[in-house]
Amino acid sequence: MTRHTSEPDLALYASGDLPVWRKLAAAWHVRGCEECRGLVETFRLDRDGLCASANRLPEDIDWDQLSAEMTANIHVGLAAGECVTPRAPKVEALAWWRPAAAAAGILVLVAGAWWLNVPRSDTETIGRALHDMVTGQRGTVAQTIVQEDRGPMVRSSSAGVELVENGGRLGIEQSGLLPAMYSVSTQGSASARYVDQDTGQVTITAVYVQ
Amino acid sequence: MFSKSIPVILAMLACSAYGQSLNHKIDLPKDSPVGLLSADFGNSNVIARGGANQIEVNASLSLRNSSQKRIRSMTLMVYAQDGAAGGKGSVAVPTLDAAPGETFSIGIKTLLVRPLASGTPAVEVKLDGVLFDDLSFYGPDTLHSQRTMTVWELEAQRDRKYFKNLLETAGADALGKEMLASLARQGDRSRMGVQMVRGRATNVEADRELQFASLDIPESPIELSNGLARVAGNEARAPRFDIRNRSNRTVQHLEIGWLVKGQQGREFQAASVPGDVKLAPNQSGQMTQDATLRFDRPLAIESMSAFVASVEFADGTQWVPSRSAINQPRLRQVVEPSPEEQHLSQIYNKKGLQALIAELKKF
């Protein structure tokens, strides 16, 4: 027999707390091993001594008071610990409306800034580009961008006449009227013709490249 | 905290769109045949947006004919005073017919966008030209208004004569039917937004040469032939025509109407091709324009046609097609009606046949 049972198992064996199979193994070993048997006897004596000293506790101990004092001491200790330990930030679950309100605010902010700062032609160009991307029309985006890069341009449409040149724009329309007809000239002008519905008076607006 | 910051942000946004008052000037020469009674720029304003000033001009001018002749038409030039390049605009009234001493009003609604750096926003309105009933003209004519307004007046005289003759020979019912037909043609006419760029196109698609069909008007002083343009996608560029002066007078300017037909079969007048030429009687030449016509919507150009819309001779007199010429079925459907025809047809449409007859009897 060269291998001894471990001391924790012997201590548990002495108190009768080992599981059945390990208890049988330990009993088999202790029976044949004088050294281990001595240790088991020592554990039993210590246990009996502890039980005897426990029996010597005063009879009038107030266990409830003792429990309360111990609980209070634990709380004091925890509080003291919080004072000297860096505190982890409180993670609070966001209410559902807060992200929604934040998103709506940002949307209003961006839309307002866009409306105030981005020229209409740029918005139209981006709109056309997005439309072409969605509809899959190839080449139109580049053509549109190039179109605006290649010098003065006049255009005529149901929105009136417009000249785009050197970063500036000049558009002329008639209040509340749609043009009855519109056209461009190859010499660099665009015109639109309006007819007053009440008087029949005709007004022709035009823009010219200088 | 966020809810408290929203009004602040919105207030900042509102402040960034600050409005300015608009400096404006109306420049009428001292000897002008029209006098300014009042000018209301009440709704005009200037708004800074990004790196530009957006100048909205909403003006109403009250004017009076201070000359001794009837004013048939008038053109006002509108431009920004900042000195930056950006062209000019105009507002014209071709069917004015203001008697001596008569007052009339002209509305101007203009939107200009100018770089902020170009200085204090200001808009100037100038008189460019006035055309009287005897075809005499007054004005600096910066925009070649005399030529344009003379064409309008000749077309007006032609159309009024035609409708008056119809009334006399065929009666009021025939005049009414003719007006209804005119209104129907105006309503049925195809329209498409067009852009015009001077110079060469940059369309990446391969282009092809497409020939114009010449709509010959036998009485025209100019004969058109061999018209060509390069077409790619919904662009057409560099129109070119062979021209011959078949009149006995020297021609110094002409204007060609450019008709386009798409694959859907709709034909419309897309542009005009004006050109200064110097053609002696029986002399031939070529007219070329370095410009690109582009349509707002995709359009597969199937065919193109052209006709002579007006001719100016060296003595300053003009020719416009006769009513019988434009009443040809081929031209009738596509040639734009004159401003006067639109004016008269709208009077008929709004006020009835008797009001139209009364209008025709005015002159």
PDB file of C-alpha atoms in Angstrom, chain B residues 28-257:
ATOM      1  CA  LEU B  28     -36.427 104.759 -66.969  1.00  0.00           C
ATOM      2  CA  PRO B  29     -34.773 107.348 -69.216  1.00  0.00           C
ATOM      3  CA  LYS B  30     -35.952 110.935 -68.891  1.00  0.00           C
ATOM      4  CA  ASP B  31     -37.398 110.897 -72.401  1.00  0.00           C
ATOM      5  CA  SER B  32     -38.998 107.490 -71.897  1.00  0.00           C
ATOM      6  CA  PRO B  33     -42.426 107.083 -73.512  1.00  0.00           C
ATOM      7  CA  VAL B  34     -43.598 105.341 -70.331  1.00  0.00           C
ATOM      8  CA  GLY B  35     -43.665 106.978 -66.909  1.00  0.00           C
ATOM      9  CA  LEU B  36     -43.509 105.222 -63.580  1.00  0.00           C
ATOM     10  CA  LEU B  37     -46.538 105.924 -61.416  1.00  0.00           C
ATOM     11  CA  SER B  38     -45.683 103.549 -58.565  1.00  0.00           C
ATOM     12  CA  ALA B  39     -43.548 100.553 -57.758  1.00  0.00           C
ATOM     13  CA  ASP B  40     -44.428  98.028 -55.116  1.00  0.00           C
ATOM     14  CA  PHE B  41     -41.621  95.712 -54.042  1.00  0.00           C
ATOM     15  CA  GLY B  42     -43.481  94.751 -50.876  1.00  0.00           C
ATOM     16  CA  ASN B  43     -42.990  91.001 -50.959  1.00  0.00           C
ATOM     17  CA  SER B  44     -39.388  91.079 -52.103  1.00  0.00           C
ATOM     18  CA  ASN B  45     -36.689  89.835 -49.774  1.00  0.00           C
ATOM     19  CA  VAL B  46     -33.169  88.462 -49.534  1.00  0.00           C
ATOM     20  CA  ILE B  47     -32.363  85.270 -47.674  1.00  0.00           C
ATOM     21  CA  ALA B  48     -28.858  83.967 -47.057  1.00  0.00           C
ATOM     22  CA  ARG B  49     -28.656  80.262 -47.777  1.00  0.00           C
ATOM     23  CA  GLY B  50     -25.330  78.559 -47.481  1.00  0.00           C
ATOM     24  CA  GLY B  51     -22.822  80.535 -49.494  1.00  0.00           C
ATOM     25  CA  ALA B  52     -25.393  82.419 -51.510  1.00  0.00           C
ATOM     26  CA  ASN B  53     -28.000  85.118 -51.317  1.00  0.00           C
ATOM     27  CA  GLN B  54     -31.409  84.099 -52.564  1.00  0.00           C
ATOM     28  CA  ILE B  55     -33.065  87.246 -53.859  1.00  0.00           C
ATOM     29  CA  GLU B  56     -36.797  87.080 -54.409  1.00  0.00           C
ATOM     30  CA  VAL B  57     -38.219  89.978 -56.355  1.00  0.00           C
ATOM     31  CA  ASN B  58     -41.980  90.321 -56.280  1.00  0.00           C
ATOM     32  CA  ALA B  59     -42.680  93.654 -57.826  1.00  0.00           C
ATOM     33  CA  SER B  60     -45.665  95.329 -59.375  1.00  0.00           C
ATOM     34  CA  LEU B  61     -45.005  98.390 -61.513  1.00  0.00           C
ATOM     35  CA  SER B  62     -47.715 100.832 -62.428  1.00  0.00           C
ATOM     36  CA  LEU B  63     -46.827 102.667 -65.642  1.00  0.00           C
ATOM     37  CA  ARG B  64     -48.401 105.194 -67.957  1.00  0.00           C
ATOM     38  CA  ASN B  65     -48.045 105.714 -71.673  1.00  0.00           C
ATOM     39  CA  SER B  66     -46.733 109.267 -71.774  1.00  0.00           C
ATOM     40  CA  SER B  67     -46.180 109.261 -75.530  1.00  0.00           C
ATOM     41  CA  GLN B  68     -48.517 110.362 -78.304  1.00  0.00           C
ATOM     42  CA  LYS B  69     -48.699 106.920 -79.906  1.00  0.00           C
ATOM     43  CA  ARG B  70     -50.241 103.606 -78.957  1.00  0.00           C
ATOM     44  CA  ILE B  71     -47.771 101.265 -77.342  1.00  0.00           C
ATOM     45  CA  ARG B  72     -48.167  97.774 -78.706  1.00  0.00           C
ATOM     46  CA  SER B  73     -45.550  96.016 -76.618  1.00  0.00           C
ATOM     47  CA  MET B  74     -42.852  96.695 -74.070  1.00  0.00           C
ATOM     48  CA  THR B  75     -39.824  94.848 -72.666  1.00  0.00           C
ATOM     49  CA  LEU B  76     -38.238  95.446 -69.268  1.00  0.00           C
ATOM     50  CA  MET B  77     -34.791  94.107 -68.458  1.00  0.00           C
ATOM     51  CA  VAL B  78     -34.132  92.672 -64.990  1.00  0.00           C
ATOM     52  CA  TYR B  79     -30.653  92.074 -63.671  1.00  0.00           C
ATOM     53  CA  ALA B  80     -28.629  91.930 -60.471  1.00  0.00           C
ATOM     54  CA  GLN B  81     -26.494  94.991 -59.797  1.00  0.00           C
ATOM     55  CA  ASP B  82     -23.691  93.084 -58.105  1.00  0.00           C
ATOM     56  CA  GLY B  83     -21.551  93.054 -61.193  1.00  0.00           C
ATOM     57  CA  ALA B  84     -21.116  89.302 -61.051  1.00  0.00           C
ATOM     58  CA  ALA B  85     -21.595  87.391 -64.221  1.00  0.00           C
ATOM     59  CA  GLY B  86     -24.926  85.710 -64.417  1.00  0.00           C
ATOM     60  CA  GLY B  87     -26.861  87.065 -67.324  1.00  0.00           C
ATOM     61  CA  LYS B  88     -29.994  89.062 -67.618  1.00  0.00           C
ATOM     62  CA  GLY B  89     -33.682  88.455 -67.547  1.00  0.00           C
ATOM     63  CA  SER B  90     -36.608  90.190 -69.150  1.00  0.00           C
ATOM     64  CA  VAL B  91     -40.332  90.582 -68.785  1.00  0.00           C
ATOM     65  CA  ALA B  92     -42.230  91.548 -71.916  1.00  0.00           C
ATOM     66  CA  VAL B  93     -45.870  92.285 -72.646  1.00  0.00           C
ATOM     67  CA  PRO B  94     -46.486  91.670 -76.367  1.00  0.00           C
ATOM     68  CA  THR B  95     -50.242  92.285 -76.338  1.00  0.00           C
ATOM     69  CA  LEU B  96     -50.253  95.511 -74.331  1.00  0.00           C
ATOM     70  CA  ASP B  97     -51.909  98.006 -76.707  1.00  0.00           C
ATOM     71  CA  ALA B  98     -51.839 101.012 -74.356  1.00  0.00           C
ATOM     72  CA  ALA B  99     -53.332 104.242 -75.715  1.00  0.00           C
ATOM     73  CA  PRO B 100     -51.650 107.605 -75.006  1.00  0.00           C
ATOM     74  CA  GLY B 101     -52.176 108.515 -71.344  1.00  0.00           C
ATOM     75  CA  GLU B 102     -53.418 105.010 -70.478  1.00  0.00           C
ATOM     76  CA  THR B 103     -52.051 103.341 -67.347  1.00  0.00           C
ATOM     77  CA  PHE B 104     -51.109  99.696 -67.115  1.00  0.00           C
ATOM     78  CA  SER B 105     -49.277  97.428 -64.712  1.00  0.00           C
ATOM     79  CA  ILE B 106     -46.545  94.850 -65.107  1.00  0.00           C
ATOM     80  CA  GLY B 107     -45.723  92.194 -62.540  1.00  0.00           C
ATOM     81  CA  ILE B 108     -42.199  90.900 -62.076  1.00  0.00           C
ATOM     82  CA  LYS B 109     -41.495  87.747 -60.133  1.00  0.00           C
ATOM     83  CA  THR B 110     -37.840  86.866 -60.208  1.00  0.00           C
ATOM     84  CA  LEU B 111     -35.604  84.589 -58.203  1.00  0.00           C
ATOM     85  CA  LEU B 112     -31.881  85.276 -58.234  1.00  0.00           C
ATOM     86  CA  VAL B 113     -29.210  83.311 -56.431  1.00  0.00           C
ATOM     87  CA  ARG B 114     -25.939  85.141 -55.997  1.00  0.00           C
ATOM     88  CA  PRO B 115     -22.723  84.314 -54.108  1.00  0.00           C
ATOM     89  CA  LEU B 116     -22.557  86.095 -50.745  1.00  0.00           C
ATOM     90  CA  ALA B 117     -19.232  87.611 -51.676  1.00  0.00           C
ATOM     91  CA  SER B 118     -20.750  89.497 -54.559  1.00  0.00           C
ATOM     92  CA  GLY B 119     -21.784  92.400 -52.340  1.00  0.00           C
ATOM     93  CA  THR B 120     -25.007  94.007 -51.264  1.00  0.00           C
ATOM     94  CA  PRO B 121     -27.907  92.387 -53.080  1.00  0.00           C
ATOM     95  CA  ALA B 122     -29.573  94.758 -55.468  1.00  0.00           C
ATOM     96  CA  VAL B 123     -31.800  94.412 -58.470  1.00  0.00           C
ATOM     97  CA  GLU B 124     -32.253  96.877 -61.281  1.00  0.00           C
ATOM     98  CA  VAL B 125     -35.160  97.072 -63.687  1.00  0.00           C
ATOM     99  CA  LYS B 126     -34.490  98.905 -66.926  1.00  0.00           C
ATOM    100  CA  LEU B 127     -36.542  99.720 -69.948  1.00  0.00           C
ATOM    101  CA  ASP B 128     -35.154  97.807 -72.906  1.00  0.00           C
ATOM    102  CA  GLY B 129     -37.657  98.746 -75.522  1.00  0.00           C
ATOM    103  CA  VAL B 130     -41.077 100.006 -76.461  1.00  0.00           C
ATOM    104  CA  LEU B 131     -42.746  99.248 -79.805  1.00  0.00           C
ATOM    105  CA  PHE B 132     -45.455 101.538 -81.116  1.00  0.00           C
ATOM    106  CA  ASP B 133     -48.343 100.740 -83.440  1.00  0.00           C
ATOM    107  CA  ASP B 134     -46.491 102.281 -86.399  1.00  0.00           C
ATOM    108  CA  LEU B 135     -43.607  99.815 -85.744  1.00  0.00           C
ATOM    109  CA  SER B 136     -41.346 102.619 -84.520  1.00  0.00           C
ATOM    110  CA  PHE B 137     -39.195 101.702 -81.566  1.00  0.00           C
ATOM    111  CA  TYR B 138     -37.744 103.369 -78.503  1.00  0.00           C
ATOM    112  CA  GLY B 139     -35.113 101.957 -76.158  1.00  0.00           C
ATOM    113  CA  PRO B 140     -31.504 100.848 -75.771  1.00  0.00           C
ATOM    114  CA  ASP B 141     -32.380  97.443 -77.296  1.00  0.00           C
ATOM    115  CA  THR B 142     -29.757  95.588 -75.264  1.00  0.00           C
ATOM    116  CA  LEU B 143     -31.717  92.355 -75.610  1.00  0.00           C
ATOM    117  CA  HIS B 144     -32.595  92.835 -79.311  1.00  0.00           C
ATOM    118  CA  SER B 145     -36.130  93.560 -78.217  1.00  0.00           C
ATOM    119  CA  GLN B 146     -36.907  95.559 -81.342  1.00  0.00           C
ATOM    120  CA  ARG B 147     -36.532  92.518 -83.567  1.00  0.00           C
ATOM    121  CA  THR B 148     -38.544  90.272 -81.261  1.00  0.00           C
ATOM    122  CA  MET B 149     -41.319  92.779 -80.646  1.00  0.00           C
ATOM    123  CA  THR B 150     -41.562  93.625 -84.345  1.00  0.00           C
ATOM    124  CA  VAL B 151     -42.109  89.943 -85.119  1.00  0.00           C
ATOM    125  CA  TRP B 152     -44.800  89.804 -82.440  1.00  0.00           C
ATOM    126  CA  GLU B 153     -46.491  92.872 -83.899  1.00  0.00           C
ATOM    127  CA  LEU B 154     -46.382  91.556 -87.465  1.00  0.00           C
ATOM    128  CA  GLU B 155     -47.856  88.271 -86.281  1.00  0.00           C
ATOM    129  CA  ALA B 156     -50.519  90.192 -84.348  1.00  0.00           C
ATOM    130  CA  GLN B 157     -51.470  92.246 -87.415  1.00  0.00           C
ATOM    131  CA  ARG B 158     -51.551  89.081 -89.518  1.00  0.00           C
ATOM    132  CA  ASP B 159     -53.755  87.177 -87.085  1.00  0.00           C
ATOM    133  CA  ARG B 160     -56.138  90.042 -86.342  1.00  0.00           C
ATOM    134  CA  LYS B 161     -56.582  90.564 -90.063  1.00  0.00           C
ATOM    135  CA  TYR B 162     -57.261  86.853 -90.542  1.00  0.00           C
ATOM    136  CA  PHE B 163     -59.851  86.697 -87.765  1.00  0.00           C
ATOM    137  CA  LYS B 164     -61.535  89.934 -88.847  1.00  0.00           C
ATOM    138  CA  ASN B 165     -61.709  88.667 -92.407  1.00  0.00           C
ATOM    139  CA  LEU B 166     -63.195  85.408 -91.161  1.00  0.00           C
ATOM    140  CA  LEU B 167     -65.812  87.353 -89.218  1.00  0.00           C
ATOM    141  CA  GLU B 168     -66.731  89.431 -92.232  1.00  0.00           C
ATOM    142  CA  THR B 169     -66.807  86.631 -94.776  1.00  0.00           C
ATOM    143  CA  ALA B 170     -68.032  83.626 -92.783  1.00  0.00           C
ATOM    144  CA  GLY B 171     -69.748  85.193 -89.796  1.00  0.00           C
ATOM    145  CA  ALA B 172     -69.502  85.026 -86.043  1.00  0.00           C
ATOM    146  CA  ASP B 173     -70.107  81.289 -85.867  1.00  0.00           C
ATOM    147  CA  ALA B 174     -67.110  80.575 -88.065  1.00  0.00           C
ATOM    148  CA  LEU B 175     -64.997  82.869 -85.879  1.00  0.00           C
ATOM    149  CA  GLY B 176     -66.195  81.023 -82.799  1.00  0.00           C
ATOM    150  CA  LYS B 177     -65.330  77.650 -84.347  1.00  0.00           C
ATOM    151  CA  GLU B 178     -61.894  78.909 -85.314  1.00  0.00           C
ATOM    152  CA  MET B 179     -61.308  80.079 -81.738  1.00  0.00           C
ATOM    153  CA  LEU B 180     -62.394  76.722 -80.358  1.00  0.00           C
ATOM    154  CA  ALA B 181     -60.023  74.974 -82.756  1.00  0.00           C
ATOM    155  CA  SER B 182     -57.211  77.279 -81.670  1.00  0.00           C
ATOM    156  CA  LEU B 183     -57.897  76.600 -77.981  1.00  0.00           C
ATOM    157  CA  ALA B 184     -57.998  72.858 -78.702  1.00  0.00           C
ATOM    158  CA  ARG B 185     -54.621  72.995 -80.489  1.00  0.00           C
ATOM    159  CA  GLN B 186     -53.093  74.990 -77.631  1.00  0.00           C
ATOM    160  CA  GLY B 187     -54.354  72.480 -75.095  1.00  0.00           C
ATOM    161  CA  ASP B 188     -53.290  69.494 -77.144  1.00  0.00           C
ATOM    162  CA  ARG B 189     -49.770  70.704 -77.822  1.00  0.00           C
ATOM    163  CA  SER B 190     -46.944  68.585 -76.429  1.00  0.00           C
ATOM    164  CA  ARG B 191     -44.528  70.259 -74.076  1.00  0.00           C
ATOM    165  CA  MET B 192     -41.261  69.188 -72.610  1.00  0.00           C
ATOM    166  CA  GLY B 193     -38.713  70.977 -70.467  1.00  0.00           C
ATOM    167  CA  VAL B 194     -35.572  71.767 -72.442  1.00  0.00           C
ATOM    168  CA  GLN B 195     -32.075  72.945 -71.624  1.00  0.00           C
ATOM    169  CA  MET B 196     -29.694  74.729 -73.924  1.00  0.00           C
ATOM    170  CA  VAL B 197     -25.963  74.801 -73.470  1.00  0.00           C
ATOM    171  CA  ARG B 198     -23.615  76.684 -75.709  1.00  0.00           C
ATOM    172  CA  GLY B 199     -20.795  74.518 -76.963  1.00  0.00           C
ATOM    173  CA  ARG B 200     -20.148  70.860 -77.364  1.00  0.00           C
ATOM    174  CA  ALA B 201     -22.068  68.155 -75.555  1.00  0.00           C
ATOM    175  CA  THR B 202     -20.302  65.829 -73.153  1.00  0.00           C
ATOM    176  CA  ASN B 203     -22.738  62.993 -73.453  1.00  0.00           C
ATOM    177  CA  VAL B 204     -20.757  59.777 -73.309  1.00  0.00           C
ATOM    178  CA  GLU B 205     -23.113  57.961 -75.661  1.00  0.00           C
ATOM    179  CA  ALA B 206     -22.103  57.622 -79.283  1.00  0.00           C
ATOM    180  CA  ASP B 207     -23.918  60.166 -81.395  1.00  0.00           C
ATOM    181  CA  ARG B 208     -25.379  59.878 -84.865  1.00  0.00           C
ATOM    182  CA  GLU B 209     -26.185  62.340 -87.541  1.00  0.00           C
ATOM    183  CA  LEU B 210     -29.868  63.013 -88.059  1.00  0.00           C
ATOM    184  CA  GLN B 211     -31.258  64.984 -90.953  1.00  0.00           C
ATOM    185  CA  PHE B 212     -33.911  67.684 -90.637  1.00  0.00           C
ATOM    186  CA  ALA B 213     -37.010  67.440 -92.772  1.00  0.00           C
ATOM    187  CA  SER B 214     -37.464  70.927 -94.223  1.00  0.00           C
ATOM    188  CA  LEU B 215     -41.022  72.208 -94.006  1.00  0.00           C
ATOM    189  CA  ASP B 216     -40.835  74.502 -96.976  1.00  0.00           C
ATOM    190  CA  ILE B 217     -42.949  77.612 -97.002  1.00  0.00           C
ATOM    191  CA  PRO B 218     -43.022  78.653-100.672  1.00  0.00           C
ATOM    192  CA  GLU B 219     -43.382  82.362 -99.878  1.00  0.00           C
ATOM    193  CA  SER B 220     -40.396  82.336 -97.501  1.00  0.00           C
ATOM    194  CA  PRO B 221     -37.441  84.520 -98.592  1.00  0.00           C
ATOM    195  CA  ILE B 222     -35.093  81.775 -97.369  1.00  0.00           C
ATOM    196  CA  GLU B 223     -34.959  78.229 -98.652  1.00  0.00           C
ATOM    197  CA  LEU B 224     -33.783  75.612 -96.164  1.00  0.00           C
ATOM    198  CA  SER B 225     -32.026  72.404 -97.173  1.00  0.00           C
ATOM    199  CA  ASN B 226     -29.647  69.726 -95.906  1.00  0.00           C
ATOM    200  CA  GLY B 227     -30.334  70.386 -92.250  1.00  0.00           C
ATOM    201  CA  LEU B 228     -28.337  68.143 -89.924  1.00  0.00           C
ATOM    202  CA  ALA B 229     -27.755  67.752 -86.204  1.00  0.00           C
ATOM    203  CA  ARG B 230     -25.879  65.225 -84.102  1.00  0.00           C
ATOM    204  CA  VAL B 231     -28.134  63.223 -81.810  1.00  0.00           C
ATOM    205  CA  ALA B 232     -27.225  61.104 -78.794  1.00  0.00           C
ATOM    206  CA  GLY B 233     -29.771  59.884 -76.286  1.00  0.00           C
ATOM    207  CA  ASN B 234     -32.031  62.789 -75.459  1.00  0.00           C
ATOM    208  CA  GLU B 235     -29.527  65.372 -76.674  1.00  0.00           C
ATOM    209  CA  ALA B 236     -29.245  67.044 -80.050  1.00  0.00           C
ATOM    210  CA  ARG B 237     -26.415  69.379 -80.864  1.00  0.00           C
ATOM    211  CA  ALA B 238     -24.709  71.439 -83.512  1.00  0.00           C
ATOM    212  CA  PRO B 239     -27.621  72.094 -85.873  1.00  0.00           C
ATOM    213  CA  ARG B 240     -26.502  73.039 -89.363  1.00  0.00           C
ATOM    214  CA  PHE B 241     -28.517  74.210 -92.359  1.00  0.00           C
ATOM    215  CA  ASP B 242     -27.857  75.128 -95.937  1.00  0.00           C
ATOM    216  CA  ILE B 243     -29.723  78.321 -96.725  1.00  0.00           C
ATOM    217  CA  ARG B 244     -30.428  80.231 -99.898  1.00  0.00           C
ATOM    218  CA  ASN B 245     -31.853  83.715-100.211  1.00  0.00           C
ATOM    219  CA  ARG B 246     -34.504  83.462-102.899  1.00  0.00           C
ATOM    220  CA  SER B 247     -35.800  86.995-102.391  1.00  0.00           C
ATOM    221  CA  ASN B 248     -34.594  90.139-104.103  1.00  0.00           C
ATOM    222  CA  ARG B 249     -33.411  91.748-100.874  1.00  0.00           C
ATOM    223  CA  THR B 250     -30.399  91.161 -98.661  1.00  0.00           C
ATOM    224  CA  VAL B 251     -31.149  89.092 -95.571  1.00  0.00           C
ATOM    225  CA  GLN B 252     -29.308  89.896 -92.325  1.00  0.00           C
ATOM    226  CA  HIS B 253     -31.028  87.680 -89.776  1.00  0.00           C
ATOM    227  CA  LEU B 254     -33.317  84.693 -89.723  1.00  0.00           C
ATOM    228  CA  GLU B 255     -34.873  82.394 -87.215  1.00  0.00           C
ATOM    229  CA  ILE B 256     -35.564  78.727 -87.786  1.00  0.00           C
ATOM    230  CA  GLY B 257     -38.103  76.713 -85.827  1.00  0.00           C
TER     231      GLY B 257
END
